[in-house]
Short mmCIF file of C-alpha atoms in Angstrom, two decimals:
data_model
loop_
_atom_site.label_atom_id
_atom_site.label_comp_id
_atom_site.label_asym_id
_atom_site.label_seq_id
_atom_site.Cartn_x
_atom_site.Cartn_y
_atom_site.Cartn_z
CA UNK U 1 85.69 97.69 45.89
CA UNK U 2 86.06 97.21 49.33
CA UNK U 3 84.30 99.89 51.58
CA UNK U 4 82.76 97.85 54.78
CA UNK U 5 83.78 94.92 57.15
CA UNK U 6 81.12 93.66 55.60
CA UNK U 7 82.80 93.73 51.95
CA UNK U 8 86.23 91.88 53.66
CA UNK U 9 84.04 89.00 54.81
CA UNK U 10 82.61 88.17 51.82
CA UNK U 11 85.87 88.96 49.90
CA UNK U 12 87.99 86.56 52.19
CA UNK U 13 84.48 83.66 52.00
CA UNK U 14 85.20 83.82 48.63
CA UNK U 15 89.07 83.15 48.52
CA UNK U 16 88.84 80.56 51.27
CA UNK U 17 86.07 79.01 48.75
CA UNK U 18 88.40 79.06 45.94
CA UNK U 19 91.45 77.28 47.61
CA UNK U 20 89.40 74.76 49.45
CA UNK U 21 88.13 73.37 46.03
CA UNK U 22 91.31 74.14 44.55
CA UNK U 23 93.00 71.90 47.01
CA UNK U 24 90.53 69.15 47.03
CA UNK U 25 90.78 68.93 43.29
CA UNK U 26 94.52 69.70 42.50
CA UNK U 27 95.90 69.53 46.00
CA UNK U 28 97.31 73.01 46.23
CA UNK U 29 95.71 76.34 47.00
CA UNK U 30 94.90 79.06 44.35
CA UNK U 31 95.38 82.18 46.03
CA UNK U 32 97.85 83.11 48.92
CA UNK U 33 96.30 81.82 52.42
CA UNK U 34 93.92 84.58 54.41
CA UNK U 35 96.64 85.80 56.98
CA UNK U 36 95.08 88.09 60.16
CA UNK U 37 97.43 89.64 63.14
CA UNK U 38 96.42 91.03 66.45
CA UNK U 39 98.43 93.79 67.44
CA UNK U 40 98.36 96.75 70.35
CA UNK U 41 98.35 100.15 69.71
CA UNK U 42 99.03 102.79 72.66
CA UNK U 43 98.00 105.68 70.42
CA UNK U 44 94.31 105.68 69.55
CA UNK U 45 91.48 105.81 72.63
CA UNK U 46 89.16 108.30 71.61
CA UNK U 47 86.46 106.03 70.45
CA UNK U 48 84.48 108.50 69.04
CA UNK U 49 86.58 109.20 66.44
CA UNK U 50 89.37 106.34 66.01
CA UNK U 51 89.09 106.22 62.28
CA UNK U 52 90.35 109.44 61.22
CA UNK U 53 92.73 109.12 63.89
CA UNK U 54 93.77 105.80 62.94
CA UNK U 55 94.56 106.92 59.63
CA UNK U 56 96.47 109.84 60.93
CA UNK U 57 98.60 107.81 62.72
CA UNK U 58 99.35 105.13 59.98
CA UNK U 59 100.35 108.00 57.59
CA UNK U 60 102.91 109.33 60.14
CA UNK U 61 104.24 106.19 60.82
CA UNK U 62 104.80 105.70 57.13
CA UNK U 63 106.24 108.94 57.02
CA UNK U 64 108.56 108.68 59.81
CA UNK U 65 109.20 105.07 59.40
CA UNK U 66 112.67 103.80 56.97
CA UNK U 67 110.04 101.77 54.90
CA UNK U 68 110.78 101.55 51.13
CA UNK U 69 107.55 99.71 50.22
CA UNK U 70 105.26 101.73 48.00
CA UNK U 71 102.43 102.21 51.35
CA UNK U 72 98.93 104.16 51.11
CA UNK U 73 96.19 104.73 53.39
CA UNK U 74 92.62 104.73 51.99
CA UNK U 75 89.40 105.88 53.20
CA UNK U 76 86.44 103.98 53.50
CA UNK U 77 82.78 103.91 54.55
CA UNK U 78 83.31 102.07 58.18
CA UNK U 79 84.33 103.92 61.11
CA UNK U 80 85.79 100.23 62.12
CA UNK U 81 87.46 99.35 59.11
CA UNK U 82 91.01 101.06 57.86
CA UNK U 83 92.73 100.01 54.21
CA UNK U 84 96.02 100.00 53.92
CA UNK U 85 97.77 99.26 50.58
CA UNK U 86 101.60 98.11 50.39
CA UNK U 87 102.80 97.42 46.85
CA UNK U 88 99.85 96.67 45.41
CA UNK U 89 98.81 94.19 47.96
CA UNK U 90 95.35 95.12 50.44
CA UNK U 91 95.23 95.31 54.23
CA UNK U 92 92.53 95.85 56.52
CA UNK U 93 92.89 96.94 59.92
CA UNK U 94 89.68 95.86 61.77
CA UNK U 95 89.85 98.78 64.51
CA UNK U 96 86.02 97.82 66.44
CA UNK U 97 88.19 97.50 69.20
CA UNK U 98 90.30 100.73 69.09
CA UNK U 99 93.65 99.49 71.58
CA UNK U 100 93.33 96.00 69.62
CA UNK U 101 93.22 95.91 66.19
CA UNK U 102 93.36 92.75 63.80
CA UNK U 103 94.53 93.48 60.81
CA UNK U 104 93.88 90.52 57.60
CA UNK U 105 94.70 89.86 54.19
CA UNK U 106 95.63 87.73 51.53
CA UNK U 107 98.78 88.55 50.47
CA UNK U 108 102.10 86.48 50.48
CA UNK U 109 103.01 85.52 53.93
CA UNK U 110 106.55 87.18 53.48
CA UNK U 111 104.72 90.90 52.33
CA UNK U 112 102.28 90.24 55.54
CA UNK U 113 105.06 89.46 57.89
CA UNK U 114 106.92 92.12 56.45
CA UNK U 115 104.47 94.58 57.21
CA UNK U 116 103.70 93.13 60.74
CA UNK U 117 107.08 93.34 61.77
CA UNK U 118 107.69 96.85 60.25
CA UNK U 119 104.47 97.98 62.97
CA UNK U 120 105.54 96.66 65.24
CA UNK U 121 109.23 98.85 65.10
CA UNK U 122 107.00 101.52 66.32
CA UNK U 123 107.71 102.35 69.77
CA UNK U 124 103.73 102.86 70.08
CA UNK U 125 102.72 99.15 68.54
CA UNK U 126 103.43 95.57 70.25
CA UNK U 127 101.85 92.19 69.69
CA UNK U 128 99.94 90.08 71.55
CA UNK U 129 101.46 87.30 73.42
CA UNK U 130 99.75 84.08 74.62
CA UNK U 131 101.75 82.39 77.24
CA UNK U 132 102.28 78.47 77.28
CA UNK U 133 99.64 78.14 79.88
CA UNK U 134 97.16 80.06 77.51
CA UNK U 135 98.01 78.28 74.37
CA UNK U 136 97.78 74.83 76.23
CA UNK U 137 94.32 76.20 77.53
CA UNK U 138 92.62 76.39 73.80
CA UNK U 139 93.19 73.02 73.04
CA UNK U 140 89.58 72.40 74.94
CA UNK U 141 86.95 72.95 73.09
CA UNK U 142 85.76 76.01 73.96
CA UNK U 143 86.84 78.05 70.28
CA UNK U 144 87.23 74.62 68.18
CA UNK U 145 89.05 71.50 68.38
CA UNK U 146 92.70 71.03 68.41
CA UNK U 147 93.97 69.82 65.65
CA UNK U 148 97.91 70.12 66.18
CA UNK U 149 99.90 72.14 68.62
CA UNK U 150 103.82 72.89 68.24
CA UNK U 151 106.49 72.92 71.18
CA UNK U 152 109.76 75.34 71.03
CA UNK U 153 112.04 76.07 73.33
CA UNK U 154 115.37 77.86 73.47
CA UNK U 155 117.37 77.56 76.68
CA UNK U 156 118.88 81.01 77.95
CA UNK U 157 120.01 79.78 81.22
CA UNK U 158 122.06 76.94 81.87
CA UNK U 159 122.32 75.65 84.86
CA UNK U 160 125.49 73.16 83.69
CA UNK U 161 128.54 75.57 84.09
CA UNK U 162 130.60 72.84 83.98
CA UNK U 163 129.58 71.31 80.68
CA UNK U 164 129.31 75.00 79.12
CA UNK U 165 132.68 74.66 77.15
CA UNK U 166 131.45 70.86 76.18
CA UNK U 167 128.30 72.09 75.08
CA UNK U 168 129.50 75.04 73.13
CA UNK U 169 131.63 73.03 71.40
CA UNK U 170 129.35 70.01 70.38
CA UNK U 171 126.43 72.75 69.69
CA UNK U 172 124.30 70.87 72.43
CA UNK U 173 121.58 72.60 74.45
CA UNK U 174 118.52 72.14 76.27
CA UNK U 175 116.48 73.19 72.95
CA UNK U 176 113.37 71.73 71.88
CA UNK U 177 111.17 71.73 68.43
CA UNK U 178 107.97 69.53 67.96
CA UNK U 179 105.04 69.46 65.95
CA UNK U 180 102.40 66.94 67.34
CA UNK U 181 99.34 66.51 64.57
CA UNK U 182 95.80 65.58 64.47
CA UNK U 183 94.57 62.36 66.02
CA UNK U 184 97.92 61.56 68.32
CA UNK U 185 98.60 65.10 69.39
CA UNK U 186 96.67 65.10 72.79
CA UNK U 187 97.55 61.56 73.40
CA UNK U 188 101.73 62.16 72.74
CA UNK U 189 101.31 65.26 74.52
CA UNK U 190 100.12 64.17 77.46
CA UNK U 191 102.67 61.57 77.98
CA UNK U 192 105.44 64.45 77.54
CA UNK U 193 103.28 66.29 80.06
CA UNK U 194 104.19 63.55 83.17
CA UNK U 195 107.82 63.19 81.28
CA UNK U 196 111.21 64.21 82.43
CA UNK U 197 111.27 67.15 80.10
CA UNK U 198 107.91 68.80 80.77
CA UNK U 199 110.12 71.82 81.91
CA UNK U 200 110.52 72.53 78.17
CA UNK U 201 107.66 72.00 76.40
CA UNK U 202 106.78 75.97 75.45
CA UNK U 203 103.85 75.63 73.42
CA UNK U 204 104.22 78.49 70.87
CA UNK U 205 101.42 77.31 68.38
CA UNK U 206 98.49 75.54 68.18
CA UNK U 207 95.77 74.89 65.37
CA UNK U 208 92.27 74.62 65.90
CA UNK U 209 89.43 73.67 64.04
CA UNK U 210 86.33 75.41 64.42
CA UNK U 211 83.31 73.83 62.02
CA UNK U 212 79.46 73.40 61.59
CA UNK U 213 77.16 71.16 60.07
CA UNK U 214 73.87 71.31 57.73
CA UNK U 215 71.93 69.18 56.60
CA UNK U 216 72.70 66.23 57.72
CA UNK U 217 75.79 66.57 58.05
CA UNK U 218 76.06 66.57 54.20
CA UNK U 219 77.89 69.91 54.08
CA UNK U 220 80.13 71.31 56.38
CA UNK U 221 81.20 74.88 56.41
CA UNK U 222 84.97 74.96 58.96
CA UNK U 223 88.18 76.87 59.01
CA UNK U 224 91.63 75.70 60.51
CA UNK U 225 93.52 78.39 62.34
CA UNK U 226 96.91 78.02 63.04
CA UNK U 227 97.60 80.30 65.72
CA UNK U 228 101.02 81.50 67.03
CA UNK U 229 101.90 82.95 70.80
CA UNK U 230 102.22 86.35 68.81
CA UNK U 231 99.02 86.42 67.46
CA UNK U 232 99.73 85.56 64.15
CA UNK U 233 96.37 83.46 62.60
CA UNK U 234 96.39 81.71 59.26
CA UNK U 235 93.29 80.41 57.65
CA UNK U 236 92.67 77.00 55.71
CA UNK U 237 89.09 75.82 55.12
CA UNK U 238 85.89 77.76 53.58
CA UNK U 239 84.55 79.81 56.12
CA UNK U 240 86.14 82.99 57.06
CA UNK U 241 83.08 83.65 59.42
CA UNK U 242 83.87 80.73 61.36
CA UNK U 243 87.81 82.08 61.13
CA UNK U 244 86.77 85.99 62.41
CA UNK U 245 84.72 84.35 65.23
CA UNK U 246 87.71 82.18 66.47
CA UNK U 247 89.49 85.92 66.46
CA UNK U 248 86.79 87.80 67.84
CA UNK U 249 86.57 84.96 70.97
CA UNK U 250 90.36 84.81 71.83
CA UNK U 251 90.57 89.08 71.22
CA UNK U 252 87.72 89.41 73.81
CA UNK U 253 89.10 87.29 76.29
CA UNK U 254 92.64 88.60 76.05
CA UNK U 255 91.79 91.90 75.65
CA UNK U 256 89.54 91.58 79.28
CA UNK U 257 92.70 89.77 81.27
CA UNK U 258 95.05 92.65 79.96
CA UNK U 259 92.80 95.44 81.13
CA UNK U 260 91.65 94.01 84.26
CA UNK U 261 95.81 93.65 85.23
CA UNK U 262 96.25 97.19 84.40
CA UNK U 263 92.97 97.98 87.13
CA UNK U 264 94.15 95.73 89.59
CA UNK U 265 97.46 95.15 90.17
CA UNK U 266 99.08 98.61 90.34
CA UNK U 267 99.02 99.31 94.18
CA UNK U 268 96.78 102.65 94.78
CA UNK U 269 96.80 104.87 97.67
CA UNK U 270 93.66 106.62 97.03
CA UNK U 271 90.98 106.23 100.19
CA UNK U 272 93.34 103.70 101.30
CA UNK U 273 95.81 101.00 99.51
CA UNK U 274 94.15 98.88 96.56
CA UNK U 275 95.93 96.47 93.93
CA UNK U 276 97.79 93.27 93.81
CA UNK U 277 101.06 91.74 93.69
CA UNK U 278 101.53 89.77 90.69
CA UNK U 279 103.92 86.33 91.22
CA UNK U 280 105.33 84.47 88.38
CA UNK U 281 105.86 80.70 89.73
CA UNK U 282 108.98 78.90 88.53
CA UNK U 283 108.32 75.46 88.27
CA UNK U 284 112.05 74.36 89.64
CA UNK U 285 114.50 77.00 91.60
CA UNK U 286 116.92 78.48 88.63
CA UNK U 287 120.31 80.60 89.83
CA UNK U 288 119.42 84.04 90.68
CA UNK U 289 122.52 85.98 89.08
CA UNK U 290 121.89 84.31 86.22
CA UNK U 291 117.79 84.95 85.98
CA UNK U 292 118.88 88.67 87.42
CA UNK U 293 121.15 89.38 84.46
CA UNK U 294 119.43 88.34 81.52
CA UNK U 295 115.95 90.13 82.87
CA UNK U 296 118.13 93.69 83.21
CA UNK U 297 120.77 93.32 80.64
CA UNK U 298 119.13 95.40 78.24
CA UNK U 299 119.08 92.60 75.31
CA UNK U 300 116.32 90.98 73.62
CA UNK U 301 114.29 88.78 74.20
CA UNK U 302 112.73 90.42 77.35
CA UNK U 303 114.35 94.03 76.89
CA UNK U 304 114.47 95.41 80.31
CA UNK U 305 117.26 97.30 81.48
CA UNK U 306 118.14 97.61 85.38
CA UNK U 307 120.49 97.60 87.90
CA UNK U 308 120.13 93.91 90.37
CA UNK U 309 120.24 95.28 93.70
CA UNK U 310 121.19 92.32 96.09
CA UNK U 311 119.46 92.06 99.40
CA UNK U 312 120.95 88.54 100.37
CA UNK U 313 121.95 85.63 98.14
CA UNK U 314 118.22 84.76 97.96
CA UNK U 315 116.77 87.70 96.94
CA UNK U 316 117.33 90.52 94.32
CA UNK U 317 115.36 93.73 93.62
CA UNK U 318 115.33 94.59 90.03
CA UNK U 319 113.62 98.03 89.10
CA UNK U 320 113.56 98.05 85.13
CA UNK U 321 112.96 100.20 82.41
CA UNK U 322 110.92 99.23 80.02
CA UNK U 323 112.96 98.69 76.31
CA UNK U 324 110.56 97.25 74.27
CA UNK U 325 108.34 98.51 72.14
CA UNK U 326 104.43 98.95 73.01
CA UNK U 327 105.64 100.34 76.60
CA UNK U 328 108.81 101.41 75.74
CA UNK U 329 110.36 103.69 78.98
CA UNK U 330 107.53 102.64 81.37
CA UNK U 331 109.14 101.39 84.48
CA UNK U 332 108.82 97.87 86.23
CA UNK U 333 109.81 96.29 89.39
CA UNK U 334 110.72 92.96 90.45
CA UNK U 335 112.09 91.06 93.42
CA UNK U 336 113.67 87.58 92.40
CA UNK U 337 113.59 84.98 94.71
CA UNK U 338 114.82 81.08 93.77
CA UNK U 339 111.36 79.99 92.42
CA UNK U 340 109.02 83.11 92.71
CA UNK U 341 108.94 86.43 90.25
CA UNK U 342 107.78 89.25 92.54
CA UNK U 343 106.02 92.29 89.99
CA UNK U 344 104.80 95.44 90.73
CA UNK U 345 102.99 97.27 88.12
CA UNK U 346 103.31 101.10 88.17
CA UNK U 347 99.96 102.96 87.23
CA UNK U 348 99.30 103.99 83.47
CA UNK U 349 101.35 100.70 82.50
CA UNK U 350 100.45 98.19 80.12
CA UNK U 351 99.42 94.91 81.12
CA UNK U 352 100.45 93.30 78.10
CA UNK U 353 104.16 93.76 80.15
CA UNK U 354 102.98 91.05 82.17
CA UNK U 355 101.57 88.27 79.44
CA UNK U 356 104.95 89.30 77.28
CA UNK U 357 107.50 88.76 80.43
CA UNK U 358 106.08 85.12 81.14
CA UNK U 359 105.94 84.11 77.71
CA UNK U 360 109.29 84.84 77.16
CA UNK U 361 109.87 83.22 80.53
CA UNK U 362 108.07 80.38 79.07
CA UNK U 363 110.36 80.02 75.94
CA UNK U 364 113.19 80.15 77.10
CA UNK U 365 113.78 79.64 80.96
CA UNK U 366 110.77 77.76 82.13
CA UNK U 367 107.79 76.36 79.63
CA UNK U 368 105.59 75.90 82.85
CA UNK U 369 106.40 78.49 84.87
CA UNK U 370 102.88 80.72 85.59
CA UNK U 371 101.43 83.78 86.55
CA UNK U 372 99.13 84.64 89.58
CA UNK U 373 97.35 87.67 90.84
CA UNK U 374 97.59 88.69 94.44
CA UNK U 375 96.43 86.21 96.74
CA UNK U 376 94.45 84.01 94.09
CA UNK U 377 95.26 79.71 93.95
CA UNK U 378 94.21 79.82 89.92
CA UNK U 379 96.55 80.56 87.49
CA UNK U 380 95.83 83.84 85.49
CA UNK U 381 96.63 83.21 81.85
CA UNK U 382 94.64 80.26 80.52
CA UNK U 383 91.22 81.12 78.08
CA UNK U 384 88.23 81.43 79.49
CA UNK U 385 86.62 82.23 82.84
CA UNK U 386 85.65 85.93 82.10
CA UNK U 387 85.31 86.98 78.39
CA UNK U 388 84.16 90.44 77.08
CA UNK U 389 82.36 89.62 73.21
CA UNK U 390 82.81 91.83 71.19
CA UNK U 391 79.64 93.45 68.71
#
């Protein structure tokens, strides 16, 4: 019976046990893979008493949700720890941090994505997102060693009108997939890195492996995350402490740069003005009607919906509502110039409007494009500098 954080740990200890010498024997794992998700919440701050609230909110959004899954919410004896149940298969919803929780289990990855996905419909709920700059960051060894990191990117804007036809015909496009494993990854990658097509390489995954030694080195107790830029973490190894510290690192230090945006970029005119601007720095100058219509058309992937108000044929004003969920009908505002992203951050926004606009930026328009606050040289999103641990 699982009552305590406590209980999870040694629950998911004990599976990663199982499949480790269930792989090194039969090569294949016994029991599903330990699956964990950070996601945002915009509906629970009252510390004080987020469990009760936390399971008043799950049970209306099961209510209110089109969900046909079979979905309860249990009690238990943690005010940090939340069950949920969905057809038969066990979640729990590690709430220490009340905005951010990560929420871990063991079921099938199609039932865990499933359920992800189905949160994150709410208009309250939105994942984390980890830019290319940030992923590319972890692959020091500050939270493990890299062990394999993945490239994808999806062109949105062409810049060849006059091969568009061509293209479309022959199904060409700037696209880009790669997986780059274990010993060669750094190595190939930092070739591509001085290459030609450096302007693509979105890093939307990485895997790190984060491992002690005992005696001697004769036993080693490790886990292998595979991370992706929507928080997403999959476990391989047989130590799920070594997997929740990984989680409780990169959760601390995202958490920090997504609350100190929201204190200091909004500009303030209390005893005088305060804040920032933020600037998102492309890489190489892109067309502005095109970047001005796909950032206010409304569609996915970056769901903001505006009117382009042109100043000259360098600049355009952009002041956008908010579609997605997680800050849906907040409002944002932009000014587009050839190679800079101007932002302005109303007050009571979410910063997490920020890391999910250059991410998308960085999949699909331009994989090093980066974000900067105010006046500052270093770029913003990367792991590190200033981490809050969390207990």
């Amino acid at each position: 019976m699982i009552k305590t954080l406590y209980d999870v740990s040694n629950k998911f200890d004990d599976i990663l046990t199982q499949n480790h010498n269930s792989y090194t024997k039969y090569g294949k794992n016994e029991i599903p893979l330990i699956k964990s998700y950070i996601i945002e919440n915009h509906m629970i701050d009252n510390e004080m008493n987020k469990n009760s609230l936390t399971q008043q909110y799950l049970n209306d959004w099961k209510s209110r949700s089109s969900i046909k899954d079979d979905i309860k919410v249990k009690e238990t004896n943690d005010e940090n720890l939340v069950t949920v149940i969905m057809n038969e298969d066990e979640y729990y919803f590690d709430i220490r941090d009340s905005r951010f929780w990560i929420i871990s289990s063991n079921a099938k990855a199609v039932e865990t994505d499933k359920l992800h996905q189905n949160l994150l419909r709410d208009n309250s709920m939105d994942s984390i997102w980890l830019p290319s700059s940030y992923i590319y960051s972890l692959r020091y060894e500050e939270i493990g060693k890299m062990y394999s990191i993945g490239i994808n990117y999806k062109e949105l804007i062409s810049e060849k009108d006059e091969d568009l036809q061509i293209n479309k015909y022959l199904n060409q496009s700037e696209d880009l997939s790669l997986d780059l494993s274990r010993n060669k990854a750094s190595a190939v990658l930092d070739i591509l890195r001085d290459s030609d097509i450096k302007h693509n390489l979105a890093y939307d995954k990485i895997s790190i492996i984060n491992s002690t030694y005992e005696e001697n080195y004769e036993n080693t107790n490790f886990v292998l995350n595979d991370l992706k830029f929507n928080g997403k973490v999959t476990a391989r190894g047989n130590s799920y402490s070594h997997h929740l510290d990984t989680l409780n690192k990169l959760l601390g230090d995202y958490s920090y740069k997504i609350k100190n945006l929201e204190e200091k970029l909004p500009i303030k005119l209390e005893h005088g003005i305060s804040g920032n601007i933020g600037v998102i720095e492309l890489s190489h100058e892109v067309t502005l009607s095109k970047l001005a219509k796909v950032l206010s058309d409304g569609k996915p992937p970056f769901k903001l919906w505006g009117t382009p108000i042109w100043k000259n044929e360098n600049t355009c004003e952009l002041f956008l509502i908010d579609l997605h969920n997680g800050n849906y009908a907040k409002n944002l505002n932009i000014k587009l110039r050839p190679n800079r992203i101007y932002i302005t951050l109303s007050n009571n926004s979410c910063g997490n409007t920020i890391s999910r606009l250059l991410t998308n930026i960085n999949q699909y328009i331009d994989a090093t494009a980066i974000f900067k606050m105010g006046e500052s040289e270093n770029q913003y999103f990367q792991y590190g500098s200033q981490t809050i641990k969390r207990a």
